[in-house]
Amino acid sequence: MERQLPDLAVVDVMMPNMDGYTLTKKLKEIADIPVLLLTAKGELEDKEKGFLAGSDDYT
């Protein structure tokens, strides 16, 4: 990302070391790129947390 920004970031919520919500926040701090959270977690609270983190969509 230091050399070239991606057009889109597809992020999983359940990752080792850093969850997708945290990564989404960090990505949005660095650049204004669309972030799609792709996950099996589909509860309303999970979606809300994803959008509050800055994701553009949650699937």
The first five atom37 places (N, CA, C, CB, O) and aatype in JSON, in Angstrom:
{
  "aatype": [12, 6, 1, 5, 10, 14, 3, 10, 0, 19, 19, 3, 19, 12, 12, 14, 2, 12, 3, 7, 18, 16, 10, 16, 11, 11, 10, 11, 6, 9, 0, 3, 9, 14, 19, 10, 10, 10, 16, 0, 11, 7, 6, 10, 6, 3, 11, 6, 11, 7, 13, 10, 0, 7, 15, 3, 3, 18, 16],
  "atom_mask": [
    [1, 1, 1, 1, 1],
    [1, 1, 1, 1, 1],
    [1, 1, 1, 1, 1],
    [1, 1, 1, 1, 1],
    [1, 1, 1, 1, 1],
    [1, 1, 1, 1, 1],
    [1, 1, 1, 1, 1],
    [1, 1, 1, 1, 1],
    [1, 1, 1, 1, 1],
    [1, 1, 1, 1, 1],
    [1, 1, 1, 1, 1],
    [1, 1, 1, 1, 1],
    [1, 1, 1, 1, 1],
    [1, 1, 1, 1, 1],
    [1, 1, 1, 1, 1],
    [1, 1, 1, 1, 1],
    [1, 1, 1, 1, 1],
    [1, 1, 1, 1, 1],
    [1, 1, 1, 1, 1],
    [1, 1, 1, 0, 1],
    [1, 1, 1, 1, 1],
    [1, 1, 1, 1, 1],
    [1, 1, 1, 1, 1],
    [1, 1, 1, 1, 1],
    [1, 1, 1, 1, 1],
    [1, 1, 1, 1, 1],
    [1, 1, 1, 1, 1],
    [1, 1, 1, 1, 1],
    [1, 1, 1, 1, 1],
    [1, 1, 1, 1, 1],
    [1, 1, 1, 1, 1],
    [1, 1, 1, 1, 1],
    [1, 1, 1, 1, 1],
    [1, 1, 1, 1, 1],
    [1, 1, 1, 1, 1],
    [1, 1, 1, 1, 1],
    [1, 1, 1, 1, 1],
    [1, 1, 1, 1, 1],
    [1, 1, 1, 1, 1],
    [1, 1, 1, 1, 1],
    [1, 1, 1, 1, 1],
    [1, 1, 1, 0, 1],
    [1, 1, 1, 1, 1],
    [1, 1, 1, 1, 1],
    [1, 1, 1, 1, 1],
    [1, 1, 1, 1, 1],
    [1, 1, 1, 1, 1],
    [1, 1, 1, 1, 1],
    [1, 1, 1, 1, 1],
    [1, 1, 1, 0, 1],
    [1, 1, 1, 1, 1],
    [1, 1, 1, 1, 1],
    [1, 1, 1, 1, 1],
    [1, 1, 1, 0, 1],
    [1, 1, 1, 1, 1],
    [1, 1, 1, 1, 1],
    [1, 1, 1, 1, 1],
    [1, 1, 1, 1, 1],
    [1, 1, 1, 1, 1]
  ],
  "atom_positions": [
    [[0.82, -1.19, 0.0], [0.0, 0.0, 0.0], [0.86, 1.25, 0.0], [-0.93, 0.0, 1.2], [0.38, 2.33, -0.33]],
    [[2.13, 1.11, 0.37], [3.01, 2.28, 0.36], [3.31, 2.73, -1.07], [4.31, 1.97, 1.1], [3.52, 3.92, -1.32]],
    [[3.34, 1.78, -2.0], [3.66, 2.11, -3.4], [2.43, 2.39, -4.23], [4.44, 1.0, -4.02], [2.42, 3.31, -5.05]],
    [[1.39, 1.59, -4.02], [0.18, 1.73, -4.82], [-1.02, 1.32, -4.0], [0.27, 0.89, -6.12], [-1.02, 0.25, -3.38]],
    [[-2.05, 2.15, -3.99], [-3.27, 1.84, -3.25], [-4.12, 0.85, -4.02], [-4.07, 3.11, -2.95], [-4.25, 0.97, -5.24]],
    [[-4.7, -0.11, -3.34], [-5.64, -1.02, -4.02], [-6.94, -0.29, -4.35], [-5.93, -2.27, -3.15], [-7.25, 0.74, -3.75]],
    [[-7.68, -0.83, -5.29], [-8.97, -0.25, -5.64], [-10.05, -0.64, -4.65], [-9.38, -0.68, -7.04], [-11.05, 0.05, -4.51]],
    [[-9.84, -1.77, -3.96], [-10.84, -2.32, -3.04], [-10.13, -3.24, -2.05], [-11.97, -3.08, -3.8], [-9.18, -3.93, -2.42]],
    [[-10.59, -3.24, -0.81], [-10.09, -4.19, 0.18], [-11.23, -5.11, 0.58], [-9.49, -3.46, 1.43], [-12.3, -4.64, 0.99]],
    [[-11.01, -6.41, 0.48], [-11.97, -7.41, 0.94], [-11.38, -8.02, 2.2], [-12.27, -8.52, -0.17], [-10.33, -8.65, 2.16]],
    [[-12.06, -7.83, 3.31], [-11.52, -8.18, 4.62], [-12.44, -9.18, 5.32], [-11.33, -6.92, 5.5], [-13.66, -9.02, 5.32]],
    [[-11.84, -10.2, 5.91], [-12.61, -11.16, 6.73], [-12.61, -10.65, 8.17], [-12.0, -12.61, 6.64], [-11.61, -10.12, 8.65]],
    [[-13.71, -10.81, 8.84], [-13.81, -10.37, 10.23], [-12.97, -11.25, 11.14], [-15.27, -10.36, 10.69], [-12.32, -10.76, 12.06]],
    [[-13.0, -12.55, 10.9], [-12.33, -13.51, 11.79], [-10.96, -13.89, 11.23], [-13.2, -14.77, 11.99], [-10.82, -14.88, 10.51]],
    [[-9.95, -13.11, 11.58], [-8.58, -13.36, 11.15], [-7.7, -13.53, 12.38], [-8.05, -12.21, 10.24], [-8.04, -13.02, 13.45]],
    [[-6.57, -14.23, 12.24], [-5.65, -14.32, 13.38], [-4.92, -12.99, 13.59], [-4.63, -15.46, 13.16], [-4.72, -12.24, 12.64]],
    [[-4.54, -12.72, 14.79], [-3.73, -11.55, 15.17], [-4.5, -10.23, 15.18], [-2.58, -11.42, 14.24], [-4.35, -9.46, 16.13]],
    [[-5.3, -9.94, 14.18], [-6.05, -8.68, 14.13], [-7.4, -8.97, 13.49], [-5.28, -7.57, 13.34], [-7.46, -9.56, 12.41]],
    [[-8.49, -8.57, 14.15], [-9.8, -8.83, 13.54], [-10.06, -7.85, 12.4], [-10.91, -8.74, 14.59], [-9.4, -6.81, 12.28]],
    [[-11.02, -8.19, 11.59], [-11.33, -7.38, 10.42], [-11.85, -5.99, 10.74], [0.0, 0.0, 0.0], [-11.67, -5.06, 9.94]],
    [[-12.48, -5.83, 11.89], [-12.96, -4.5, 12.29], [-11.78, -3.56, 12.51], [-13.83, -4.6, 13.57], [-11.8, -2.41, 12.07]],
    [[-10.77, -4.05, 13.2], [-9.58, -3.24, 13.47], [-8.84, -2.92, 12.18], [-8.64, -3.97, 14.45], [-8.4, -1.79, 11.97]],
    [[-8.71, -3.93, 11.3], [-8.03, -3.7, 10.02], [-8.78, -2.67, 9.19], [-7.9, -5.01, 9.24], [-8.17, -1.82, 8.55]],
    [[-10.1, -2.76, 9.2], [-10.91, -1.79, 8.45], [-10.66, -0.37, 8.95], [-12.41, -2.13, 8.57], [-10.48, 0.55, 8.15]],
    [[-10.65, -0.18, 10.27], [-10.36, 1.14, 10.84], [-8.99, 1.64, 10.39], [-10.42, 1.09, 12.37], [-8.85, 2.8, 10.01]],
    [[-8.0, 0.76, 10.42], [-6.64, 1.15, 10.03], [-6.57, 1.5, 8.55], [-5.65, 0.03, 10.36], [-5.91, 2.46, 8.17]],
    [[-7.25, 0.72, 7.71], [-7.26, 1.0, 6.27], [-7.9, 2.36, 5.99], [-8.01, -0.1, 5.52], [-7.4, 3.12, 5.16]],
    [[-8.99, 2.64, 6.66], [-9.69, 3.91, 6.45], [-8.87, 5.11, 6.94], [-11.04, 3.89, 7.15], [-9.02, 6.22, 6.43]],
    [[-8.0, 4.89, 7.92], [-7.11, 5.96, 8.39], [-6.03, 6.26, 7.36], [-6.47, 5.58, 9.73], [-5.57, 7.4, 7.23]],
    [[-5.62, 5.24, 6.63], [-4.53, 5.38, 5.65], [-5.03, 5.96, 4.33], [-3.87, 4.03, 5.39], [-4.4, 6.85, 3.77]],
    [[-6.16, 5.46, 3.85], [-6.63, 5.85, 2.52], [-8.15, 5.75, 2.44], [-5.98, 4.99, 1.43], [-8.78, 5.03, 3.22]],
    [[-8.71, 6.45, 1.51], [-10.15, 6.42, 1.28], [-10.45, 5.4, 0.19], [-10.69, 7.84, 0.89], [-10.78, 5.76, -0.94]],
    [[-10.34, 4.11, 0.54], [-10.66, 3.04, -0.4], [-11.87, 2.29, 0.12], [-9.46, 2.09, -0.6], [-12.08, 2.22, 1.33]],
    [[-12.66, 1.72, -0.77], [-13.8, 0.93, -0.31], [-13.34, -0.33, 0.4], [-14.72, 0.57, -1.5], [-12.39, -0.99, -0.02]],
    [[-14.02, -0.67, 1.49], [-13.71, -1.88, 2.24], [-14.99, -2.72, 2.33], [-13.15, -1.54, 3.67], [-16.03, -2.25, 2.78]],
    [[-14.88, -3.97, 1.9], [-15.97, -4.93, 1.98], [-15.62, -5.95, 3.05], [-16.24, -5.61, 0.61], [-14.61, -6.65, 2.93]],
    [[-16.43, -6.04, 4.08], [-16.25, -7.07, 5.1], [-17.01, -8.31, 4.65], [-16.73, -6.58, 6.51], [-18.23, -8.27, 4.5]],
    [[-16.29, -9.39, 4.44], [-16.86, -10.65, 3.99], [-16.69, -11.67, 5.09], [-16.19, -11.13, 2.67], [-15.56, -12.01, 5.45]],
    [[-17.8, -12.16, 5.64], [-17.7, -13.01, 6.82], [-18.93, -13.89, 7.0], [-17.5, -12.17, 8.05], [-19.98, -13.64, 6.39]],
    [[-18.79, -14.89, 7.82], [-19.92, -15.75, 8.17], [-20.71, -15.17, 9.33], [-19.43, -17.16, 8.52], [-21.81, -15.65, 9.64]],
    [[-20.17, -14.15, 9.99], [-20.87, -13.53, 11.12], [-21.95, -12.59, 10.58], [-19.87, -12.76, 12.06], [-21.64, -11.54, 10.01]],
    [[-23.2, -12.98, 10.76], [-24.27, -12.21, 10.16], [-25.26, -11.59, 11.12], [0.0, 0.0, 0.0], [-26.31, -11.09, 10.69]],
    [[-24.97, -11.61, 12.4], [-25.87, -11.0, 13.38], [-25.9, -9.48, 13.19], [-25.44, -11.36, 14.83], [-24.93, -8.88, 12.73]],
    [[-27.0, -8.88, 13.56], [-27.16, -7.43, 13.42], [-26.05, -6.67, 14.14], [-28.53, -7.0, 13.96], [-25.54, -5.67, 13.63]],
    [[-25.66, -7.14, 15.32], [-24.61, -6.48, 16.09], [-23.27, -6.51, 15.33], [-24.46, -7.14, 17.47], [-22.5, -5.55, 15.38]],
    [[-23.0, -7.63, 14.64], [-21.76, -7.75, 13.87], [-21.77, -6.77, 12.7], [-21.58, -9.19, 13.36], [-20.76, -6.12, 12.42]],
    [[-22.9, -6.68, 12.02], [-23.01, -5.75, 10.89], [-22.85, -4.31, 11.36], [-24.37, -5.92, 10.18], [-22.15, -3.51, 10.73]],
    [[-23.49, -3.98, 12.48], [-23.37, -2.63, 13.02], [-21.91, -2.31, 13.36], [-24.26, -2.47, 14.27], [-21.41, -1.23, 13.05]],
    [[-21.24, -3.26, 13.98], [-19.83, -3.06, 14.33], [-18.99, -2.86, 13.07], [-19.31, -4.26, 15.15], [-18.06, -2.05, 13.06]],
    [[-19.31, -3.6, 12.01], [-18.59, -3.45, 10.75], [-18.76, -2.09, 10.13], [0.0, 0.0, 0.0], [-17.8, -1.47, 9.68]],
    [[-20.01, -1.61, 10.1], [-20.24, -0.29, 9.53], [-19.67, 0.82, 10.39], [-21.72, -0.07, 9.33], [-19.21, 1.83, 9.86]],
    [[-19.7, 0.65, 11.7], [-19.1, 1.64, 12.59], [-17.58, 1.68, 12.43], [-19.46, 1.35, 14.04], [-16.95, 2.71, 12.68]],
    [[-16.99, 0.55, 12.02], [-15.55, 0.5, 11.78], [-15.17, 1.22, 10.5], [-15.08, -0.95, 11.73], [-14.01, 1.56, 10.28]],
    [[-16.18, 1.46, 9.63], [-15.91, 2.19, 8.41], [-16.1, 1.4, 7.13], [0.0, 0.0, 0.0], [-15.79, 1.89, 6.04]],
    [[-16.6, 0.18, 7.23], [-16.77, -0.62, 6.02], [-17.84, 0.0, 5.11], [-17.15, -2.08, 6.38], [-18.75, 0.69, 5.57]],
    [[-17.69, -0.25, 3.83], [-18.65, 0.25, 2.85], [-19.78, -0.74, 2.62], [-17.96, 0.55, 1.54], [-20.88, -0.36, 2.2]],
    [[-19.51, -2.01, 2.9], [-20.54, -3.04, 2.83], [-20.14, -4.21, 3.72], [-20.77, -3.52, 1.37], [-18.97, -4.36, 4.06]],
    [[-21.1, -5.01, 4.09], [-20.88, -6.13, 4.99], [-21.67, -7.3, 4.44], [-21.31, -5.79, 6.48], [-22.9, -7.28, 4.4]],
    [[-20.94, -8.33, 4.0], [-21.59, -9.48, 3.37], [-21.24, -10.74, 4.09], [-21.2, -9.59, 1.9], [-21.7, -11.82, 3.71]]
  ]
}
